[in-house]
Amino acid sequence: DMKPLFFPFLICATIILLLLSVASAKPLPEETGGGTKCAICTIAIGLIEQMSQIHNQTVDKEIEQLCELFKPPIRQSCEATVEAYGPIVIKMLENKENGDKICNTIKFCTIPTCTLYPVKSKVSKHQKWTHYTPQIHAANAKMDAIDPWGWLKHIIDVLANKHEPVEDLDHDYYSRIPTLRGADWRGKDCNDVDNDIYPGRKASTGASTPGIDNNCNGIFGTDASGKSYEELFCSGDNTPMGVGVLGDSVGAHFQIPPKYLTAKDINKTTYDHLLYNVEDEFDVPYRSWVTGFRESTADIPSSSIYKKMLARNLCMHRDYQNLAVNGMASHAESTVDVESLARNTKTDNPMLVVFEIVGNDVCKHRLHDMTTPQQFMDYNIASLKYLDTKLPAGSHVLFIGLAQGEILWDTLHNRTHPVGVPYADVYHFLNCLSISPCTTWLTKNATERHLTTKRAEELTQTYQTIMDNQKFQNFDMGFLPFPIVEIMKAYKGPAWQLIEPVDGFHPSQIANSLMADLLFDQIDQKYPSFLPKVNPNNAQIIKIFGQQGGY
Ligand code: CA
Ligand code: CA
């Protein structure tokens, strides 16, 4: 008897890949062969096969318990999916069919040559499953009718269209809840019914009552002589500046927890944070290299430019904005999501904005679709002009060059992906379905990888041209190269630990932490004015205000 614990995988893989594609702000109209749906199905079935060797229960009992791994509303959606496809898939698994064959049979995949797994010799090539066709049609029709994942698509739609806090009562772009572009992304709103109170505000503007913390940095009130603590600790040379990042999934710190796809580790708590992860678009901005604010733990090194700036001047507490969006590339309307920046030239403090779009302009399905240097420069200048209308005078923009994407293939292609096949095969499979995050770099064609790198270098060079020829009223500009190569050279462990295991594409948590440390030092050497000076009042602030309200 089959003992598949596959439904959790089907579900989580569904969510993961929906997020990868739909919420990526990079629509994938060119999907072929079933695209995302096919990949979800195929990967999920592969995980079933691993799981079937680990668990030892009857199918009925297993399925009965499977959806209990999830909390509502995922659980109910899981149960509906189980009801529709369970019987057919189980039957095929019992006959030792693999994911490629099963997903083609149930019409999730439509190009039989786009395969992920090696062909099994045991399986009869002539086994036909056409007698299941009516049942498959019925299952598909039922899923269309009840649409059990509709609520999830709704969340994804909300997040894909607009990258502003969903819960924000006073409409100042700051929220009290962590997810849905809330306080995980930008400092928590300490008063969500007053839009004159939010992080980053100049202490001298807005609410004038000394007892009110109008910039949410946890410093408020007056000393015995009646002088406000903001003025005592956070004015003059100690006036804080904020930090933000505009860019892509590297800035947002995209991360699918590997435990979600590691068959042997699945238990009742594995998916506890699944919905939370969905609501954060599978990003972990709170541990990202620019705006991360959570403490490191024994297992999770977490450094960020924000934390290092904050250590110098505690007055900037909560003044961070992560506006990065998965899939972001330069484009004619706006290079980056500048519109979502919450900053007012008059009422707010200046800030350091890290501007990073490190791959999506060259990560295309075909080389000739890559952004040209002229386009890249024009789009970025348009964004910078808009930025100049929002950033307070004395702000800084730091450009980060494009990534050196060839290291991905070089580092991973021979290694085994968590789903059990080499990364090269995973990349090829995703390319075949036209849903790869970067066909041009994640290909066995070395010439194509080189040409992609060449274009990335050309795009990077345009930042120097902008710095030489453009002038903006409210900010100056600096440039640093994407630091991953330097980090790999210095890192004492194996290079693959610096890349996210599930997607084989993004910098890992270790890499994020090392990037923050290295970049902060480089900014300090090359552009010291971009960083705050050490505030001599820090010890006093800690003494009086402790954790400053936390996060
Ligand atoms: Ca608010
Ligand atoms: Ca507010």
XYZ file of N, CA and C and ligand atoms in Angstrom, residues 170 172 189 191 194 197, ligand 2:
19
model
N -4.696 55.092 9.766
C -4.556 56.539 9.570
C -3.880 56.896 8.241
N -0.884 56.610 7.054
C 0.439 57.226 7.002
C 1.502 56.245 6.487
N 3.966 51.541 13.512
C 3.269 52.791 13.830
C 2.866 52.759 15.298
N 1.089 54.900 16.794
C -0.278 55.399 16.932
C -0.938 55.339 15.561
N -3.456 58.360 14.197
C -2.985 59.736 14.057
C -1.893 59.768 12.991
N 1.794 61.004 13.503
C 2.691 60.213 14.355
C 3.128 58.972 13.577
Ca 0.353 56.965 12.746
